Short mmCIF file of C-alpha atoms in Angstrom, two decimals:
data_model
loop_
_atom_site.label_atom_id
_atom_site.label_comp_id
_atom_site.label_asym_id
_atom_site.label_seq_id
_atom_site.Cartn_x
_atom_site.Cartn_y
_atom_site.Cartn_z
CA UNK A 1 62.77 27.51 -2.07
CA UNK A 2 59.58 25.52 -2.50
CA UNK A 3 57.09 26.52 -5.20
CA UNK A 4 53.37 26.98 -4.95
CA UNK A 5 51.42 26.72 -8.18
CA UNK A 6 47.74 26.61 -9.07
CA UNK A 7 45.94 24.48 -11.62
CA UNK A 8 42.64 26.21 -12.31
CA UNK A 9 40.82 23.07 -13.47
CA UNK A 10 41.56 19.33 -13.71
CA UNK A 11 41.40 19.74 -17.49
CA UNK A 12 44.76 21.55 -17.25
CA UNK A 13 46.45 19.01 -15.00
CA UNK A 14 48.43 17.58 -17.93
CA UNK A 15 50.50 20.79 -17.89
CA UNK A 16 51.85 20.12 -14.41
CA UNK A 17 54.61 17.82 -13.23
CA UNK A 18 53.63 16.37 -9.89
CA UNK A 19 56.52 14.13 -8.92
CA UNK A 20 57.79 16.59 -6.30
CA UNK A 21 54.44 18.08 -5.36
CA UNK A 22 51.77 17.74 -2.77
CA UNK A 23 48.47 18.28 -4.54
CA UNK A 24 45.85 20.14 -2.53
CA UNK A 25 42.44 19.51 -4.04
CA UNK A 26 39.84 22.22 -3.50
CA UNK A 27 36.18 21.91 -4.32
CA UNK A 28 34.77 24.56 -2.02
CA UNK A 29 31.12 24.15 -3.10
CA UNK A 30 31.00 21.51 -1.69
CA UNK A 31 32.96 18.29 -1.79
CA UNK A 32 36.12 19.30 0.04
CA UNK A 33 34.15 21.38 2.55
CA UNK A 34 32.15 18.23 3.28
CA UNK A 35 35.29 16.11 3.63
CA UNK A 36 36.87 18.52 6.10
CA UNK A 37 33.65 18.80 8.07
CA UNK A 38 33.11 15.04 8.14
CA UNK A 39 36.60 14.24 9.38
CA UNK A 40 36.34 17.02 11.95
CA UNK A 41 33.11 15.45 13.24
CA UNK A 42 34.71 12.05 13.63
CA UNK A 43 34.24 10.12 10.40
CA UNK A 44 37.04 7.54 10.32
CA UNK A 45 37.80 7.77 6.61
CA UNK A 46 36.36 9.02 3.35
CA UNK A 47 37.13 7.04 0.22
CA UNK A 48 36.78 9.29 -2.82
CA UNK A 49 35.82 7.53 -6.03
CA UNK A 50 35.37 8.95 -9.50
CA UNK A 51 32.19 7.16 -10.54
CA UNK A 52 28.75 6.40 -9.10
CA UNK A 53 29.33 2.72 -9.92
CA UNK A 54 32.47 2.54 -7.75
CA UNK A 55 30.56 4.26 -4.98
CA UNK A 56 27.81 1.61 -5.20
CA UNK A 57 30.40 -1.18 -4.93
CA UNK A 58 31.72 0.30 -1.68
CA UNK A 59 28.19 0.84 -0.41
CA UNK A 60 27.54 -2.87 -0.93
CA UNK A 61 30.65 -3.55 1.16
CA UNK A 62 29.20 -1.61 4.09
CA UNK A 63 30.44 1.92 3.53
CA UNK A 64 28.08 4.80 4.08
CA UNK A 65 27.82 6.24 0.62
CA UNK A 66 27.58 9.81 -0.68
CA UNK A 67 26.93 10.43 -4.35
CA UNK A 68 26.31 13.79 -5.95
CA UNK A 69 25.89 14.69 -9.60
CA UNK A 70 24.97 18.14 -10.90
CA UNK A 71 24.74 19.43 -7.32
CA UNK A 72 22.04 16.90 -6.35
CA UNK A 73 22.04 13.63 -4.42
CA UNK A 74 21.96 10.51 -6.55
CA UNK A 75 19.08 8.20 -5.67
CA UNK A 76 19.96 5.16 -3.57
CA UNK A 77 22.73 6.78 -1.55
CA UNK A 78 22.64 7.86 2.08
CA UNK A 79 24.46 11.16 2.02
CA UNK A 80 24.20 14.26 -0.12
CA UNK A 81 26.87 16.88 -0.66
CA UNK A 82 25.98 19.33 2.11
CA UNK A 83 28.50 19.94 4.92
CA UNK A 84 25.58 19.91 7.37
CA UNK A 85 24.86 16.28 6.47
CA UNK A 86 28.30 15.39 7.77
CA UNK A 87 27.62 16.72 11.26
CA UNK A 88 25.87 13.56 12.31
CA UNK A 89 26.59 11.45 15.37
CA UNK A 90 25.78 8.31 13.43
CA UNK A 91 28.81 8.98 11.22
CA UNK A 92 31.35 8.95 14.06
CA UNK A 93 33.86 6.22 13.33
CA UNK A 94 32.21 5.37 10.01
CA UNK A 95 33.82 4.65 6.70
CA UNK A 96 32.30 6.82 4.00
CA UNK A 97 32.55 6.42 0.22
CA UNK A 98 32.02 9.58 -1.81
CA UNK A 99 31.66 10.56 -5.43
CA UNK A 100 30.95 14.11 -6.63
CA UNK A 101 30.79 15.89 -9.97
CA UNK A 102 34.16 17.57 -9.72
CA UNK A 103 35.99 17.08 -6.42
CA UNK A 104 36.48 13.34 -6.30
CA UNK A 105 37.29 13.28 -10.01
CA UNK A 106 40.10 15.76 -9.34
CA UNK A 107 41.50 13.52 -6.61
CA UNK A 108 41.38 10.54 -8.95
CA UNK A 109 43.21 12.47 -11.67
CA UNK A 110 46.01 13.67 -9.40
CA UNK A 111 46.46 10.44 -7.50
CA UNK A 112 48.74 8.50 -9.85
CA UNK A 113 51.53 11.10 -9.89
CA UNK A 114 51.37 13.33 -6.81
CA UNK A 115 53.65 12.79 -3.80
CA UNK A 116 50.67 13.22 -1.48
CA UNK A 117 47.13 14.39 -1.87
CA UNK A 118 45.54 16.65 0.72
CA UNK A 119 42.15 18.24 0.82
CA UNK A 120 41.65 21.95 1.30
CA UNK A 121 38.76 24.23 2.11
CA UNK A 122 38.36 27.61 3.76
CA UNK A 123 37.14 25.61 6.76
CA UNK A 124 40.63 24.17 7.38
CA UNK A 125 42.81 26.86 5.77
CA UNK A 126 45.00 27.58 8.78
CA UNK A 127 45.64 23.94 9.60
CA UNK A 128 46.53 23.25 5.99
CA UNK A 129 48.88 26.25 5.87
CA UNK A 130 50.74 24.94 8.91
CA UNK A 131 50.95 21.46 7.45
CA UNK A 132 52.31 22.68 4.09
CA UNK A 133 54.90 24.84 5.85
CA UNK A 134 56.19 21.74 7.60
CA UNK A 135 56.48 19.68 4.41
CA UNK A 136 59.51 19.64 2.13
CA UNK A 137 57.55 19.46 -1.14
CA UNK A 138 56.23 21.90 -3.69
CA UNK A 139 52.49 22.49 -3.64
CA UNK A 140 50.01 22.44 -6.47
CA UNK A 141 46.53 23.63 -5.62
CA UNK A 142 44.17 21.75 -7.90
CA UNK A 143 40.91 23.63 -8.26
CA UNK A 144 38.12 21.20 -9.01
CA UNK A 145 36.15 23.74 -11.03
CA UNK A 146 32.89 22.80 -12.71
CA UNK A 147 32.96 20.16 -15.43
CA UNK A 148 36.38 21.24 -16.61
CA UNK A 149 35.84 24.98 -16.30
CA UNK A 150 37.55 27.20 -13.77
CA UNK A 151 35.34 28.61 -11.06
CA UNK A 152 35.56 31.57 -8.77
CA UNK A 153 35.33 29.96 -5.33
CA UNK A 154 38.04 27.35 -5.87
CA UNK A 155 40.30 29.98 -7.42
CA UNK A 156 39.72 32.23 -4.40
CA UNK A 157 40.72 29.41 -2.08
CA UNK A 158 43.92 28.89 -4.09
CA UNK A 159 44.56 32.61 -3.73
CA UNK A 160 44.01 32.44 0.02
CA UNK A 161 46.57 29.67 0.29
CA UNK A 162 49.04 31.63 -1.85
CA UNK A 163 48.51 34.74 0.26
CA UNK A 164 49.19 32.78 3.46
CA UNK A 165 52.25 30.96 2.10
CA UNK A 166 53.91 33.66 0.01
CA UNK A 167 56.85 34.09 2.38
CA UNK A 168 57.75 30.39 2.35
CA UNK A 169 56.91 29.51 -1.25
CA UNK A 170 57.78 31.00 -4.62
CA UNK A 171 54.74 32.08 -6.61
CA UNK A 172 56.05 31.88 -10.16
CA UNK A 173 53.15 31.24 -12.48
CA UNK A 174 50.40 33.56 -13.65
CA UNK A 175 47.61 31.27 -12.46
CA UNK A 176 48.76 31.67 -8.88
CA UNK A 177 49.20 35.44 -9.28
CA UNK A 178 45.68 35.73 -10.66
CA UNK A 179 44.25 33.64 -7.84
CA UNK A 180 46.12 35.65 -5.22
CA UNK A 181 44.95 38.99 -6.61
CA UNK A 182 41.36 37.86 -6.84
CA UNK A 183 41.56 36.76 -3.22
CA UNK A 184 43.05 40.09 -2.16
CA UNK A 185 40.16 41.80 -3.93
CA UNK A 186 37.48 39.61 -2.40
CA UNK A 187 38.76 38.54 0.99
CA UNK A 188 36.94 41.14 3.06
CA UNK A 189 33.60 39.79 1.90
CA UNK A 190 33.89 36.47 0.16
CA UNK A 191 30.16 35.88 0.23
CA UNK A 192 29.36 39.01 -1.74
CA UNK A 193 32.39 38.48 -3.99
CA UNK A 194 31.08 35.10 -5.15
CA UNK A 195 27.45 36.20 -5.30
CA UNK A 196 27.35 36.38 -9.10
CA UNK A 197 29.38 33.27 -9.75
CA UNK A 198 27.86 30.53 -11.86
CA UNK A 199 28.01 27.89 -9.13
CA UNK A 200 26.39 30.11 -6.51
CA UNK A 201 23.55 30.80 -8.92
CA UNK A 202 23.32 27.06 -9.63
CA UNK A 203 23.20 26.21 -5.91
CA UNK A 204 20.79 29.00 -5.09
CA UNK A 205 18.32 27.59 -7.56
CA UNK A 206 18.53 24.39 -5.54
CA UNK A 207 18.06 26.17 -2.21
CA UNK A 208 21.53 25.53 -0.87
CA UNK A 209 22.46 29.05 0.18
CA UNK A 210 23.33 28.00 3.72
CA UNK A 211 25.98 25.60 2.40
CA UNK A 212 27.59 28.47 0.54
CA UNK A 213 27.82 30.75 3.54
CA UNK A 214 29.05 27.88 5.70
CA UNK A 215 31.76 26.83 3.25
CA UNK A 216 33.20 30.34 3.05
CA UNK A 217 34.01 30.43 6.77
CA UNK A 218 37.69 30.29 7.57
CA UNK A 219 39.43 28.08 10.16
CA UNK A 220 36.45 26.33 11.67
CA UNK A 221 38.28 23.01 11.85
CA UNK A 222 41.78 21.87 12.59
CA UNK A 223 41.88 18.75 10.40
CA UNK A 224 43.99 18.17 7.30
CA UNK A 225 42.63 15.29 5.23
CA UNK A 226 45.34 13.30 3.47
CA UNK A 227 44.92 10.38 1.08
CA UNK A 228 46.34 7.14 2.51
CA UNK A 229 45.79 3.82 0.76
CA UNK A 230 42.93 5.26 -1.23
CA UNK A 231 41.08 6.83 1.70
CA UNK A 232 41.14 10.32 3.17
CA UNK A 233 42.02 10.38 6.84
CA UNK A 234 43.05 13.15 9.23
CA UNK A 235 46.77 13.77 9.48
CA UNK A 236 47.72 13.03 13.08
CA UNK B 1 20.79 38.57 -25.34
CA UNK B 2 24.20 37.66 -26.69
CA UNK B 3 26.73 35.97 -24.41
CA UNK B 4 30.37 36.81 -23.87
CA UNK B 5 32.56 34.05 -22.49
CA UNK B 6 36.27 33.62 -21.95
CA UNK B 7 38.46 30.59 -22.56
CA UNK B 8 41.59 31.13 -20.47
CA UNK B 9 43.82 28.90 -22.61
CA UNK B 10 43.50 26.94 -25.87
CA UNK B 11 43.87 23.77 -23.78
CA UNK B 12 40.32 24.42 -22.50
CA UNK B 13 38.78 25.10 -25.90
CA UNK B 14 37.19 21.65 -25.95
CA UNK B 15 34.76 22.89 -23.27
CA UNK B 16 33.26 25.52 -25.53
CA UNK B 17 30.69 25.24 -28.30
CA UNK B 18 31.61 27.67 -31.04
CA UNK B 19 28.92 27.20 -33.65
CA UNK B 20 27.20 30.49 -32.77
CA UNK B 21 30.30 32.37 -31.64
CA UNK B 22 32.82 34.81 -32.95
CA UNK B 23 36.15 33.83 -31.44
CA UNK B 24 38.39 36.75 -30.55
CA UNK B 25 41.95 35.49 -30.19
CA UNK B 26 44.19 37.47 -27.84
CA UNK B 27 47.93 36.99 -27.50
CA UNK B 28 48.85 40.37 -26.09
CA UNK B 29 52.59 39.65 -25.73
CA UNK B 30 52.91 39.75 -28.68
CA UNK B 31 51.32 37.98 -31.65
CA UNK B 32 47.96 39.73 -31.80
CA UNK B 33 49.51 43.09 -30.95
CA UNK B 34 51.79 42.54 -33.97
CA UNK B 35 48.88 41.57 -36.20
CA UNK B 36 46.88 44.66 -35.30
CA UNK B 37 49.92 46.90 -35.73
CA UNK B 38 50.86 45.34 -39.05
CA UNK B 39 47.41 45.69 -40.58
CA UNK B 40 47.18 49.25 -39.26
CA UNK B 41 50.45 50.05 -41.02
CA UNK B 42 49.23 48.72 -44.34
CA UNK B 43 50.12 45.04 -44.55
CA UNK B 44 47.64 43.51 -46.98
CA UNK B 45 47.13 40.23 -45.17
CA UNK B 46 48.64 38.04 -42.45
CA UNK B 47 48.30 34.30 -42.82
CA UNK B 48 48.60 32.63 -39.43
CA UNK B 49 49.97 29.11 -39.49
CA UNK B 50 50.49 26.71 -36.61
CA UNK B 51 53.91 25.33 -37.53
CA UNK B 52 57.30 26.64 -38.60
CA UNK B 53 57.18 24.22 -41.54
CA UNK B 54 53.95 25.71 -42.90
CA UNK B 55 55.46 29.16 -42.49
CA UNK B 56 58.47 28.09 -44.57
CA UNK B 57 56.21 26.79 -47.34
CA UNK B 58 54.52 30.18 -47.60
CA UNK B 59 57.87 31.96 -47.47
CA UNK B 60 58.96 29.90 -50.46
CA UNK B 61 55.82 31.11 -52.25
CA UNK B 62 56.85 34.74 -51.76
CA UNK B 63 55.27 35.67 -48.44
CA UNK B 64 57.25 37.72 -45.97
CA UNK B 65 57.59 35.32 -43.10
CA UNK B 66 57.52 35.78 -39.33
CA UNK B 67 58.34 32.86 -37.06
CA UNK B 68 58.70 33.00 -33.30
CA UNK B 69 59.26 30.22 -30.81
CA UNK B 70 59.87 30.71 -27.10
CA UNK B 71 59.73 34.50 -27.56
CA UNK B 72 62.60 34.52 -30.07
CA UNK B 73 62.84 34.77 -33.85
CA UNK B 74 63.40 31.49 -35.64
CA UNK B 75 66.45 31.55 -37.91
CA UNK B 76 65.76 31.95 -41.62
CA UNK B 77 62.71 34.17 -41.28
CA UNK B 78 62.45 37.89 -41.98
CA UNK B 79 60.28 39.12 -39.14
CA UNK B 80 60.33 38.62 -35.39
CA UNK B 81 57.43 39.02 -33.00
CA UNK B 82 57.86 42.69 -32.03
CA UNK B 83 55.11 45.17 -32.93
CA UNK B 84 57.83 47.65 -33.88
CA UNK B 85 59.02 45.31 -36.64
CA UNK B 86 55.59 45.70 -38.25
CA UNK B 87 55.89 49.47 -38.61
CA UNK B 88 57.90 49.18 -41.78
CA UNK B 89 57.21 50.89 -45.11
CA UNK B 90 58.48 47.85 -46.96
CA UNK B 91 55.57 45.85 -45.57
CA UNK B 92 52.86 48.08 -47.04
CA UNK B 93 50.72 45.93 -49.32
CA UNK B 94 52.68 42.80 -48.44
CA UNK B 95 51.40 39.35 -47.69
CA UNK B 96 52.84 38.08 -44.43
CA UNK B 97 52.91 34.53 -43.07
CA UNK B 98 53.23 34.18 -39.31
CA UNK B 99 53.72 31.45 -36.77
CA UNK B 100 54.12 32.06 -33.03
CA UNK B 101 54.30 29.89 -29.92
CA UNK B 102 50.75 30.50 -28.76
CA UNK B 103 48.79 33.01 -30.83
CA UNK B 104 48.71 31.38 -34.24
CA UNK B 105 48.16 27.98 -32.66
CA UNK B 106 45.06 29.37 -30.96
CA UNK B 107 43.73 30.63 -34.26
CA UNK B 108 44.33 27.23 -35.84
CA UNK B 109 42.48 25.49 -33.01
CA UNK B 110 39.42 27.74 -33.16
CA UNK B 111 39.19 27.93 -36.94
CA UNK B 112 37.31 24.71 -37.71
CA UNK B 113 34.27 25.54 -35.57
CA UNK B 114 33.98 29.30 -34.99
CA UNK B 115 31.55 31.47 -36.99
CA UNK B 116 34.30 34.06 -37.48
CA UNK B 117 37.72 34.62 -36.03
CA UNK B 118 38.87 38.09 -35.10
CA UNK B 119 42.06 39.27 -33.50
CA UNK B 120 42.11 41.42 -30.40
CA UNK B 121 44.66 43.47 -28.54
CA UNK B 122 44.56 46.47 -26.26
CA UNK B 123 45.79 48.38 -29.32
CA UNK B 124 42.44 47.89 -31.12
CA UNK B 125 40.12 47.43 -28.15
CA UNK B 126 37.66 50.20 -29.02
CA UNK B 127 37.38 49.21 -32.68
CA UNK B 128 36.81 45.61 -31.69
CA UNK B 129 34.15 46.58 -29.15
CA UNK B 130 32.25 48.49 -31.82
CA UNK B 131 32.52 45.62 -34.26
CA UNK B 132 31.27 43.04 -31.73
CA UNK B 133 28.35 45.28 -30.80
CA UNK B 134 27.27 45.30 -34.43
CA UNK B 135 27.44 41.52 -34.82
CA UNK B 136 24.57 39.14 -34.02
CA UNK B 137 26.77 36.39 -32.57
CA UNK B 138 27.98 35.36 -29.14
CA UNK B 139 31.63 36.08 -28.40
CA UNK B 140 34.30 33.81 -26.99
CA UNK B 141 37.56 35.49 -26.09
CA UNK B 142 40.26 32.88 -26.56
CA UNK B 143 43.31 33.76 -24.50
CA UNK B 144 46.40 32.31 -26.13
CA UNK B 145 48.21 31.86 -22.82
CA UNK B 146 51.67 30.31 -22.66
CA UNK B 147 52.04 26.72 -23.78
CA UNK B 148 48.62 25.78 -22.51
CA UNK B 149 48.73 27.77 -19.30
CA UNK B 150 46.63 30.83 -18.58
CA UNK B 151 48.47 34.11 -18.42
CA UNK B 152 47.77 37.45 -16.85
CA UNK B 153 47.94 39.80 -19.83
CA UNK B 154 45.57 37.86 -22.09
CA UNK B 155 43.15 37.40 -19.20
CA UNK B 156 43.27 41.16 -18.53
CA UNK B 157 42.44 41.83 -22.17
CA UNK B 158 39.47 39.46 -21.93
CA UNK B 159 38.40 41.39 -18.85
CA UNK B 160 38.71 44.71 -20.65
CA UNK B 161 36.46 43.42 -23.42
CA UNK B 162 33.94 42.11 -20.86
CA UNK B 163 33.97 45.45 -19.05
CA UNK B 164 33.30 47.32 -22.27
CA UNK B 165 30.56 44.98 -23.48
CA UNK B 166 28.75 44.14 -20.24
CA UNK B 167 25.63 46.13 -21.14
CA UNK B 168 25.14 44.34 -24.46
CA UNK B 169 26.31 40.83 -23.55
CA UNK B 170 25.51 38.42 -20.73
CA UNK B 171 28.56 37.47 -18.68
CA UNK B 172 27.52 34.08 -17.33
CA UNK B 173 30.62 32.06 -16.64
CA UNK B 174 33.17 32.38 -13.85
CA UNK B 175 36.11 32.74 -16.25
CA UNK B 176 34.67 35.96 -17.60
CA UNK B 177 33.86 37.22 -14.09
CA UNK B 178 37.41 36.53 -12.97
CA UNK B 179 38.87 38.25 -16.02
CA UNK B 180 36.62 41.27 -15.56
CA UNK B 181 37.50 41.65 -11.88
CA UNK B 182 41.21 41.33 -12.54
CA UNK B 183 40.88 44.03 -15.18
CA UNK B 184 38.96 46.29 -12.80
CA UNK B 185 41.76 45.82 -10.29
CA UNK B 186 44.57 46.48 -12.76
CA UNK B 187 43.17 48.88 -15.32
CA UNK B 188 44.55 52.08 -13.85
CA UNK B 189 48.08 50.82 -14.27
CA UNK B 190 48.27 47.75 -16.45
CA UNK B 191 52.03 47.96 -16.74
CA UNK B 192 52.63 47.70 -13.02
CA UNK B 193 49.83 45.13 -12.67
CA UNK B 194 51.57 42.74 -15.06
CA UNK B 195 55.07 43.49 -13.76
CA UNK B 196 55.40 40.20 -11.86
CA UNK B 197 53.78 38.02 -14.47
CA UNK B 198 55.72 35.09 -15.84
CA UNK B 199 55.68 36.30 -19.42
CA UNK B 200 56.86 39.80 -18.54
CA UNK B 201 59.78 38.30 -16.64
CA UNK B 202 60.47 36.01 -19.61
CA UNK B 203 60.43 38.94 -22.06
CA UNK B 204 62.46 41.20 -19.79
CA UNK B 205 65.23 38.63 -19.74
CA UNK B 206 65.23 38.96 -23.52
CA UNK B 207 65.27 42.77 -23.42
CA UNK B 208 61.81 43.28 -24.85
CA UNK B 209 60.42 45.70 -22.28
CA UNK B 210 59.42 48.27 -24.88
CA UNK B 211 57.16 45.75 -26.60
CA UNK B 212 55.38 45.20 -23.30
CA UNK B 213 54.69 48.85 -22.66
CA UNK B 214 53.65 49.35 -26.28
CA UNK B 215 51.24 46.40 -26.28
CA UNK B 216 49.43 47.64 -23.17
CA UNK B 217 48.36 50.89 -24.84
CA UNK B 218 44.67 51.13 -25.57
CA UNK B 219 43.02 52.23 -28.82
CA UNK B 220 46.05 53.14 -30.87
CA UNK B 221 44.59 51.61 -34.01
CA UNK B 222 41.21 51.37 -35.61
CA UNK B 223 41.61 48.02 -37.39
CA UNK B 224 39.79 44.79 -36.65
CA UNK B 225 41.60 41.81 -38.17
CA UNK B 226 39.26 39.06 -39.32
CA UNK B 227 40.15 35.70 -40.80
CA UNK B 228 39.00 35.35 -44.43
CA UNK B 229 40.03 32.41 -46.54
CA UNK B 230 42.83 31.58 -44.15
CA UNK B 231 44.31 35.08 -43.97
CA UNK B 232 43.77 37.93 -41.54
CA UNK B 233 42.63 41.13 -43.22
CA UNK B 234 41.14 44.35 -41.91
CA UNK B 235 37.35 44.46 -41.71
CA UNK B 236 36.22 47.22 -44.07
#
C-alpha cells in the first residue's frame, strides 16, 4: 500500500527519503493558490525559482515575472502574489516566472530528489486527490510554512489531503496524524479556524483578507500543476 | 507580556532565539517522564548527556547510568527508560547519568543558548505551570520528537502547557496554536488520542504499554527539574 506523509516545513525535508515519492508542495497563502489559479485561467507555464535574481534573469528573457518577499511585491516585477492577479486575460498563453518567500523555495528544495513535483491548494484539492489515486508512488505533502516554521493553513491542507486519501494510502507518521486531526477539527469553517494564525494576521495587516477567503475555497479548479523541465504546467 | 512558543522538534531549534527564554524540554515517552519520576522519588541529580560514550564515562565515575537507544536499554547500563525503573529505593540520593534517543539530545542542543532549561511532562504539569508563571522569561517548549520528526505526545504536552498559560503568555506562532488545538481535541482521553501515533505503536511492539498510560497522567508529582551545572535537580 502506498504511504502518505507530511513534512511540516522545508527545514525538515532532510528527514524524508523522496526517491519513491511524489512531492505535493502547498503554500496556501498564497503561492500555490496563485499557481493553480493561473494555470486554470490559461497561463501556459509557471517557472518557480528560488531567488529574486533568477526571476529577474527570466524576466529579461521575456517571461512575465512575479516576485514576492515578506508577503509584498518586489519592485520591478509585474505580478504580485494574489490569486486575483492571475485572473487576467493578458496572461493567457504566457510564460510566467515566479519567486516567493516560501513556496518556490520549497519546490527548489524538493526538486533534486522527488519522483515528481505537483502543486496543491484547496482550490484544486479534488483534482489532486484523483491524480494521486491514479499514481503508483508514495506522496509527501511538503508544507511551505513561513521562513522555516510550520504554519496552520498549509498543515490544514495536508490534513485535507490525508482525510481524502486515507483509504488508499497508509498514514503512518505523527505529522500526518496531527495534520489530519487539525483538519477534522477545522474543516467546517476553515476561515474562522485560521483566523488567529500568524500568517492571517500578517496578511490582514497588509489588507489581503480577500486572498485568504479565496484561497480557502475547495475545488474551484480542475488543474493539477506538475513540474516538467523546470516549469509548472497542467497535467493533461 | 511574556511569550510562549513551541518548537516541534530539535531539528527546528535553529529558528528560535533563546536568549530571553526558558526552554522546557518534553520527551513524554519517556525520558522526561522518567526524569520527573526519578527526582520525585528522591534521586539527587540526573545528568543528561547526548551520547552513550559520555554516559559510560560518568558510569565509570560512579554514577548510576541509564542509556536508551531506539526505545531499548543499551547493554552495560543499569537503568532503562521506564518511569517505573525510577521508583526504586536504591536510587534515593543517587547521582544518575542518562542518555536517550531524543530527550537528552534536545537538552544538549538547547543548553548553550537558553536562559534556563527545565524538564516537563504531564506528570509535573501543574508544578511547571506555577513555576513558569513566577518567572520573568519567555518560554519555549522544545518537543523532543523522534529522530528529528515531530510527534503527537510531545506536541500534546506543549498544547497542555499553552492551554494552562494562555492568560499569562502570548501565543503568537502557529506551532503553539496547533499544539493547543490538538490538546483541546484530545485532552478528555489522551490515551485513546495517541493510540495510533507512531511512537505508541513502536512502544507497544516492545511491550511498554504501561509506561504510556503512566506517562499520560497529569500532576502526579510536584517537582520541576531544572538544569544546574550540567545536572537536573529539583527546583527548591
